Short mmCIF file of C-alpha atoms in Angstrom, two decimals:
data_model
loop_
_atom_site.label_atom_id
_atom_site.label_comp_id
_atom_site.label_asym_id
_atom_site.label_seq_id
_atom_site.Cartn_x
_atom_site.Cartn_y
_atom_site.Cartn_z
CA MET A 281 0.44 1.42 -1.58
CA ARG A 282 -2.35 1.23 1.31
CA ALA A 283 -3.31 -1.99 2.13
CA GLY A 284 -4.66 -1.80 5.46
CA ASP A 285 -2.09 1.12 6.66
CA GLY A 286 -3.61 2.71 9.32
CA ALA A 287 -4.77 -0.46 11.41
CA GLU A 288 -1.46 -1.85 12.38
CA ALA A 289 -2.07 -0.98 15.56
CA GLU A 290 -5.31 -3.55 15.72
CA LEU A 291 -2.74 -6.57 15.06
CA GLN A 292 -1.55 -8.48 17.72
CA PRO A 293 0.66 -11.80 17.41
CA SER A 294 -1.51 -14.38 18.72
CA GLY A 295 -2.21 -18.02 17.82
CA PHE A 296 -2.07 -19.53 14.18
CA ALA A 297 -1.28 -15.89 12.39
CA GLY A 298 1.04 -14.61 15.02
CA ALA A 299 2.93 -17.83 16.33
CA THR A 300 6.12 -15.94 15.21
CA PRO A 301 6.69 -13.26 18.04
CA ALA A 302 6.69 -9.80 17.15
CA ILE A 303 9.67 -8.69 15.20
CA ARG A 304 11.48 -6.13 17.66
CA LEU A 305 14.09 -5.28 15.00
CA GLY A 306 17.29 -4.21 16.75
CA GLY A 307 19.61 -0.82 16.18
CA GLY A 308 20.64 -0.25 12.67
CA VAL A 309 18.82 0.47 9.63
CA LEU A 310 16.10 -2.20 10.08
CA ALA A 311 15.20 0.31 13.51
CA ARG A 312 14.79 3.04 11.64
CA LEU A 313 13.02 1.66 8.75
CA ARG A 314 10.73 -0.21 11.27
CA ARG A 315 7.06 0.49 10.94
CA ARG A 316 5.84 2.54 14.19
CA THR A 317 2.63 0.94 15.79
CA THR A 318 0.68 2.11 18.76
CA SER A 319 1.25 -1.37 20.51
CA GLY A 320 4.66 -1.68 19.15
CA GLN A 321 3.58 -5.44 17.85
CA PHE A 322 2.76 -6.52 14.46
CA ILE A 323 2.14 -9.53 12.75
CA ALA A 324 5.11 -9.95 10.79
CA GLU A 325 3.48 -11.92 8.16
CA ILE A 326 1.47 -9.28 7.24
CA ASP A 327 4.18 -6.86 6.23
CA SER A 328 6.01 -9.59 4.25
CA LEU A 329 3.19 -10.41 1.99
CA ARG A 330 3.33 -6.83 1.37
CA PHE A 331 6.86 -7.26 0.24
CA PHE A 332 5.94 -9.78 -2.37
CA ALA A 333 2.98 -7.56 -3.36
CA ILE A 334 4.99 -4.28 -3.62
CA ALA A 335 8.19 -6.35 -5.41
CA MET A 336 5.33 -8.36 -7.83
CA VAL A 337 4.24 -4.17 -8.88
CA VAL A 338 7.86 -3.21 -9.46
CA ALA A 339 8.94 -5.99 -11.34
CA TYR A 340 5.77 -5.34 -13.86
CA HIS A 341 6.31 -2.23 -14.73
CA LEU A 342 10.09 -2.47 -14.65
CA ALA A 343 9.76 -5.54 -17.10
CA ASP A 344 7.01 -3.61 -18.92
CA PHE A 345 9.21 -0.37 -19.71
CA VAL A 346 12.16 -2.01 -20.33
CA ALA A 347 10.31 -4.38 -22.99
CA GLU A 348 8.88 -1.24 -24.36
CA SER A 349 12.19 0.54 -24.71
CA ASP A 350 13.51 -2.53 -26.75
CA ARG A 351 10.36 -2.74 -28.80
CA ARG A 352 11.38 0.87 -30.05
CA ALA A 353 14.47 0.41 -30.81
CA HIS A 354 13.34 -2.47 -33.20
CA LEU A 355 15.33 -5.16 -31.37
CA ALA A 356 15.03 -8.79 -31.87
CA ASN A 357 13.11 -10.68 -29.16
CA ALA A 358 11.79 -7.68 -27.35
CA GLY A 359 10.04 -8.34 -24.19
CA ARG A 360 10.28 -12.10 -24.75
CA GLY A 361 11.54 -14.86 -22.29
CA TRP A 362 10.05 -16.87 -19.15
CA PHE A 363 11.27 -13.92 -17.09
CA TYR A 364 9.22 -11.32 -19.31
CA GLU A 365 6.24 -14.00 -18.89
CA LEU A 366 6.93 -14.34 -15.03
CA ALA A 367 6.82 -10.26 -14.61
CA SER A 368 3.55 -9.84 -16.97
CA TYR A 369 1.60 -11.55 -13.82
CA GLY A 370 3.29 -8.90 -11.33
CA HIS A 371 -0.18 -6.89 -11.93
CA TYR A 372 -1.71 -9.27 -9.52
CA GLY A 373 0.38 -7.78 -6.85
CA VAL A 374 -2.31 -4.99 -6.59
CA GLN A 375 -5.25 -7.95 -6.00
CA LEU A 376 -2.96 -9.31 -3.28
CA PHE A 377 -2.67 -5.59 -1.90
CA PHE A 378 -6.68 -5.15 -1.72
CA MET A 379 -6.79 -8.71 -0.05
CA ILE A 380 -4.50 -7.96 2.40
CA SER A 381 -6.51 -4.38 3.22
CA GLY A 382 -9.70 -6.46 3.50
CA PHE A 383 -8.34 -8.46 6.14
CA VAL A 384 -6.47 -5.84 7.93
CA ILE A 385 -9.24 -3.29 7.98
CA ALA A 386 -12.13 -6.00 9.01
CA LEU A 387 -10.07 -7.46 11.68
CA PRO A 388 -11.03 -4.64 14.39
CA PHE A 389 -14.67 -5.06 13.43
CA ALA A 390 -14.20 -8.62 13.49
CA ARG A 391 -12.88 -8.77 16.79
CA TYR A 392 -15.60 -6.71 18.06
CA TYR A 393 -18.61 -8.35 16.53
CA LEU A 394 -17.03 -12.13 16.77
CA ALA A 395 -15.00 -11.71 20.27
CA ASP A 396 -16.88 -8.72 22.10
CA GLU A 397 -13.87 -6.52 21.95
CA GLN A 398 -13.27 -3.06 21.69
CA ARG A 399 -15.69 -1.44 19.57
CA VAL A 400 -14.56 0.64 16.43
CA ARG A 401 -15.17 4.48 16.84
CA LEU A 402 -15.84 5.69 13.40
CA LYS A 403 -14.74 8.96 14.12
CA ALA A 404 -11.18 7.78 15.46
CA TYR A 405 -11.39 5.42 12.38
CA PHE A 406 -11.58 7.90 9.57
CA LEU A 407 -9.39 10.27 11.23
CA ARG A 408 -6.66 7.68 10.93
CA ARG A 409 -6.86 6.84 7.63
CA LEU A 410 -6.65 10.73 7.17
CA THR A 411 -3.92 11.15 9.39
CA ARG A 412 -2.07 8.02 8.51
CA LEU A 413 -2.46 8.19 4.80
CA GLU A 414 -2.73 11.77 3.40
CA PRO A 415 0.45 13.58 3.80
CA PRO A 416 2.49 11.37 2.11
CA TYR A 417 0.16 11.16 -0.71
CA VAL A 418 -0.45 14.88 -0.60
CA LEU A 419 3.28 15.57 -0.51
CA ALA A 420 4.08 13.09 -3.53
CA MET A 421 1.48 13.60 -6.07
CA ILE A 422 2.27 17.60 -5.78
CA ALA A 423 5.82 16.95 -6.36
CA PHE A 424 5.09 14.79 -9.02
CA ALA A 425 2.92 17.51 -10.53
CA LEU A 426 5.51 20.10 -10.38
CA ILE A 427 7.97 17.83 -12.07
CA LEU A 428 5.32 17.58 -14.55
CA ALA A 429 4.43 21.28 -15.42
CA ALA A 430 8.39 21.89 -14.89
CA ARG A 431 8.63 19.54 -18.00
CA HIS A 432 6.15 21.27 -19.91
CA ARG A 433 4.67 17.97 -21.31
CA TYR A 434 1.20 19.24 -20.09
CA PRO A 435 -0.32 23.02 -19.90
CA PRO A 436 -0.24 24.02 -16.20
CA GLU A 437 -3.94 24.43 -15.97
CA VAL A 438 -3.95 20.65 -17.37
CA VAL A 439 -1.83 19.04 -14.58
CA GLY A 440 -3.77 21.11 -11.81
CA ARG A 441 -7.08 20.31 -12.98
CA HIS A 442 -5.55 16.24 -12.97
CA LEU A 443 -3.82 17.14 -9.69
CA GLY A 444 -7.19 18.24 -8.05
CA ALA A 445 -9.07 15.54 -9.32
CA SER A 446 -6.47 12.83 -7.64
CA LEU A 447 -6.30 14.76 -4.29
CA LEU A 448 -9.70 13.90 -3.94
CA TYR A 449 -9.18 10.27 -5.21
CA LEU A 450 -12.19 11.09 -8.04
CA HIS A 451 -9.45 11.35 -11.21
CA SER A 452 -10.87 7.67 -12.32
CA VAL A 453 -14.47 8.44 -11.81
CA ILE A 454 -14.04 12.16 -13.32
CA TYR A 455 -11.45 11.21 -16.32
CA ALA A 456 -12.26 7.01 -16.66
CA GLN A 457 -8.97 6.95 -16.64
CA ARG A 458 -5.52 6.71 -14.72
CA SER A 459 -4.25 9.26 -13.16
CA LEU A 460 -1.89 11.74 -15.31
CA ILE A 461 -0.07 12.89 -11.89
CA ASP A 462 1.18 9.06 -10.84
CA THR A 463 -0.48 6.33 -13.23
CA VAL A 464 -0.93 3.77 -10.13
CA ALA A 465 -3.07 6.39 -7.92
CA TRP A 466 -5.98 4.58 -9.45
CA SER A 467 -5.59 1.47 -7.19
CA LEU A 468 -5.33 4.33 -3.90
CA GLU A 469 -8.77 5.61 -5.16
CA ILE A 470 -10.46 2.06 -5.00
CA GLU A 471 -8.73 1.66 -1.47
CA VAL A 472 -10.13 4.91 -0.01
CA GLN A 473 -13.70 3.76 -1.86
CA PHE A 474 -12.87 0.69 0.37
CA TYR A 475 -12.68 2.41 3.56
CA CYS A 476 -15.65 3.98 3.39
CA LEU A 477 -17.48 1.22 2.49
CA ALA A 478 -15.95 -1.10 5.10
CA PRO A 479 -17.64 -0.28 8.14
CA LEU A 480 -21.04 -1.12 6.17
CA LEU A 481 -19.90 -4.35 5.16
CA ALA A 482 -18.44 -5.11 8.54
CA THR A 483 -22.14 -5.29 9.49
CA LEU A 484 -22.01 -8.75 7.91
CA PHE A 485 -19.92 -9.92 10.88
CA ALA A 486 -23.30 -9.31 13.00
CA ILE A 487 -24.54 -12.49 11.09
CA ARG A 488 -25.06 -15.55 13.19
CA PRO A 489 -24.57 -18.46 12.77
CA ALA A 490 -20.92 -18.49 11.40
CA LEU A 491 -21.83 -21.11 8.56
CA LEU A 492 -24.39 -18.57 7.22
CA ARG A 493 -22.17 -15.54 7.58
CA ARG A 494 -19.23 -17.15 5.85
CA SER A 495 -21.91 -18.33 2.95
CA ILE A 496 -23.36 -15.02 2.66
CA MET A 497 -19.52 -13.53 2.22
CA VAL A 498 -18.44 -16.34 -0.50
CA ALA A 499 -21.89 -15.70 -2.21
CA LEU A 500 -20.94 -11.93 -2.37
CA LEU A 501 -17.83 -12.65 -3.59
CA VAL A 502 -18.46 -15.08 -6.27
CA VAL A 503 -21.28 -12.41 -7.25
CA THR A 504 -18.75 -9.40 -7.59
CA ALA A 505 -16.11 -11.34 -9.12
CA PHE A 506 -17.72 -13.35 -11.72
CA LEU A 507 -21.06 -10.94 -12.34
CA VAL A 508 -20.53 -7.57 -11.48
CA ALA A 509 -16.65 -7.24 -12.16
CA PRO A 510 -17.08 -8.63 -15.52
CA ASN A 511 -19.32 -6.07 -16.51
CA THR A 512 -17.64 -3.16 -15.24
CA ALA A 513 -16.53 -0.84 -18.35
CA GLY A 514 -15.65 2.75 -18.73
CA ARG A 515 -14.83 4.64 -15.75
CA TRP A 516 -16.69 1.83 -13.74
CA ARG A 517 -13.41 -0.57 -14.19
CA LEU A 518 -11.16 1.62 -12.19
CA THR A 519 -13.29 1.61 -9.09
CA LEU A 520 -14.42 -0.52 -6.39
CA ALA A 521 -17.11 -2.18 -8.21
CA ALA A 522 -14.57 -3.83 -10.26
CA PHE A 523 -12.25 -5.10 -7.75
CA LEU A 524 -14.79 -5.45 -4.56
CA GLN A 525 -14.02 -9.58 -4.54
CA PHE A 526 -10.54 -9.12 -3.49
CA PHE A 527 -11.42 -7.12 -0.16
CA PHE A 528 -14.13 -9.93 0.50
CA VAL A 529 -11.23 -12.87 0.23
CA GLY A 530 -9.68 -10.42 3.40
CA PHE A 531 -12.96 -10.58 5.15
CA LEU A 532 -13.38 -14.02 5.12
CA VAL A 533 -9.62 -14.60 6.28
CA ALA A 534 -10.30 -12.16 9.14
CA ASP A 535 -13.48 -14.01 10.24
CA LEU A 536 -11.30 -17.43 10.51
CA TYR A 537 -8.64 -15.62 12.00
CA VAL A 538 -10.82 -14.24 14.83
CA THR A 539 -13.27 -17.24 15.35
CA GLU A 540 -10.62 -20.42 14.48
CA TRP A 541 -6.84 -19.87 13.86
CA ARG A 542 -6.08 -17.21 16.44
CA ARG A 543 -7.18 -20.01 19.51
CA GLN A 544 -4.42 -22.30 18.14
CA PRO A 545 -1.54 -22.49 20.40
CA ARG A 546 0.97 -23.42 17.64
CA ALA A 547 0.34 -23.04 13.58
CA PRO A 548 -0.59 -25.97 11.63
CA TRP A 549 2.32 -28.11 10.21
CA TRP A 550 1.15 -26.93 6.74
CA TRP A 551 2.20 -22.95 7.68
CA ARG A 552 5.25 -23.38 9.46
CA GLY A 553 7.60 -23.41 6.13
CA PRO A 554 5.78 -20.13 4.64
CA GLN A 555 5.88 -18.85 8.37
CA ALA A 556 9.50 -19.02 8.61
CA ILE A 557 9.85 -17.29 5.26
CA LEU A 558 7.56 -14.53 6.08
CA GLY A 559 9.39 -13.83 9.56
CA HIS A 560 12.37 -12.88 7.89
CA PRO A 561 13.18 -9.08 8.89
CA TRP A 562 14.03 -7.84 5.96
CA LEU A 563 11.02 -9.03 4.20
CA ALA A 564 8.68 -7.51 6.54
CA THR A 565 10.58 -4.07 7.23
CA ILE A 566 10.51 -3.58 3.38
CA GLY A 567 7.17 -4.63 3.03
CA GLY A 568 6.01 -2.21 5.76
CA MET A 569 7.46 0.80 3.68
CA CYS A 570 5.07 -0.50 0.46
CA TYR A 571 2.92 2.41 0.81
CA THR A 572 5.93 4.84 -0.14
CA ILE A 573 7.43 2.67 -2.25
CA TYR A 574 4.14 1.99 -4.37
CA LEU A 575 3.57 6.18 -4.81
CA VAL A 576 6.79 6.66 -5.80
CA HIS A 577 8.21 3.62 -7.72
CA PHE A 578 6.52 4.51 -11.11
CA PRO A 579 7.76 8.22 -11.65
CA PHE A 580 11.28 7.16 -10.32
CA LEU A 581 11.14 4.62 -12.79
CA SER A 582 10.10 6.74 -15.51
CA PHE A 583 12.81 9.45 -14.61
CA LEU A 584 16.09 7.18 -13.91
CA GLY A 585 15.14 4.49 -16.59
CA HIS A 586 15.36 6.85 -19.39
CA LEU A 587 18.60 7.46 -18.27
CA THR A 588 19.95 3.85 -17.99
CA LEU A 589 17.72 2.07 -20.32
CA PRO A 590 20.97 2.07 -23.00
CA ILE A 591 23.19 0.61 -20.71
CA ALA A 592 23.04 -3.37 -22.13
CA GLN A 593 20.70 -2.86 -24.71
CA HIS A 594 22.26 -4.68 -27.14
CA THR A 595 23.26 -7.77 -25.22
CA THR A 596 19.90 -10.19 -24.71
CA PRO A 597 16.78 -9.32 -23.32
CA LEU A 598 17.46 -11.13 -19.78
CA LEU A 599 20.89 -9.22 -19.45
CA HIS A 600 19.09 -6.29 -20.48
CA LEU A 601 16.72 -6.41 -17.90
CA ALA A 602 18.61 -7.75 -15.53
CA ALA A 603 20.82 -4.41 -15.99
CA GLN A 604 17.83 -2.46 -15.27
CA ALA A 605 17.08 -3.84 -12.46
CA LEU A 606 20.35 -3.37 -10.70
CA LEU A 607 20.46 0.27 -11.60
CA ILE A 608 17.37 0.79 -10.61
CA VAL A 609 15.95 -0.81 -7.98
CA PRO A 610 18.85 -0.28 -5.46
CA PRO A 611 18.19 3.48 -6.06
CA LEU A 612 14.40 3.37 -5.87
CA LEU A 613 15.00 1.74 -2.30
CA ILE A 614 17.10 4.18 -1.09
CA VAL A 615 14.55 7.01 -2.30
CA SER A 616 11.72 5.23 -0.49
CA SER A 617 13.41 4.63 2.38
CA VAL A 618 14.52 8.21 2.93
CA TYR A 619 10.82 9.40 2.21
CA PHE A 620 9.61 7.02 4.24
CA MET A 621 11.74 7.93 7.27
CA LEU A 622 11.13 11.70 6.68
CA VAL A 623 7.20 11.92 6.05
CA GLU A 624 5.34 8.30 6.28
CA ARG A 625 7.04 7.07 9.26
CA PRO A 626 6.34 10.04 11.55
CA CYS A 627 2.78 9.94 10.28
CA MET A 628 2.41 6.73 12.02
CA ASP A 629 2.29 7.90 15.37
CA ARG A 630 -1.16 8.80 15.40
CA ARG A 631 -0.25 11.69 17.82
CA TRP A 632 1.51 13.61 15.50
CA PRO A 633 -0.73 16.22 15.07
CA GLN A 634 -0.94 17.24 18.12
CA THR A 635 2.41 17.00 18.83
CA LEU A 636 3.11 19.45 15.52
CA ARG A 637 0.95 21.52 16.97
CA ASP A 638 2.75 21.83 20.40
CA ARG A 639 5.58 22.49 19.07
CA VAL A 640 4.39 25.20 16.44
CA LEU A 641 2.56 26.91 19.65
CA GLY A 642 6.19 26.41 21.17
CA LEU A 643 8.00 28.18 18.78
CA ARG A 644 5.52 30.79 18.64
CA SER A 645 5.53 31.16 22.48
CA SER A 646 9.53 31.46 22.14
CA ALA A 647 9.57 33.92 19.29
CA GLU A 648 7.42 36.41 21.44
CA LEU A 649 9.43 35.96 24.71
CA ALA A 650 12.75 36.43 22.84
CA PRO A 651 12.09 40.61 22.72
CA SER A 652 11.02 40.87 26.03
CA GLU A 653 13.89 38.90 27.65
CA GLY A 654 16.11 40.50 25.28
CA ALA A 655 14.76 44.16 26.85
CA ARG A 656 15.83 43.34 30.10
#
């Protein structure tokens, strides 16, 4: 999921949040799967938090998928047990993504307003969102739409209309429901709404003193959480209006990080344990692929799950769920890794449009020179 993707270049390890050195992953698999950043550095804890967020979401959808299958098979205790109860909280992974996104997107603005660092150029800000995030999203949505049309579940014109709305991030607004193409895309539409509004919200960092600024942020968080969000209905329940409070959490953390935490030479004692866990290379690496995993996991789960669901279905709910996890999650990670390396990771290079243009022009020049050289 695009939880702050595209702002990773601004994340530098320092002080409290960056006491763990930037992870420079060695050769092999980790090196191939590592996110690219402009600086070559990133806060490992952020990507590890993304890992936990995507793990929660995948666990939620997997458990729900298996439980629904068992209920349709009229199996006793379908969807029951502590493991299903635990997985049912996995949907909060989306809210965690929103908080991470609020922090990462707010960070360069907070540095400008609160630390007199480089000004955020809005043209570059929006262009980065476009070049970094759109290619993986557009390609995935078109592929899913073609598969949906090929399966003849919906008329081609219906698939086309829903694809168009999804590509414009307007599906929830137009149809007041989740995307027909990829049901999880509703949260990506909210992310885009936040990206558009973030530069305006970031002017909150210009407020002085700090106590007043943070009090206003907390007030906005409370108002959106307890007054606005509970009263959203219809098409509004799948928009930023229903989830803005989570992004404000990220804003508050960005404020504290820039003004307080990053100045500390060492992390506080209470953070060292979590920091050791969140600094693990595999967590950070898989978390760095969260956008791709989020994009593909639901259609992939639906496709492969229908083939694997009969396996261990008549054992116990726990064994059935465990079997499905072993059969589905590893292939999901493999497919996601391939898509990440071929599509998303190249787009992390902010110069990729220019590189692609130069290559196309180079091929064209070579093609034009070939006949003349052959004539000699």
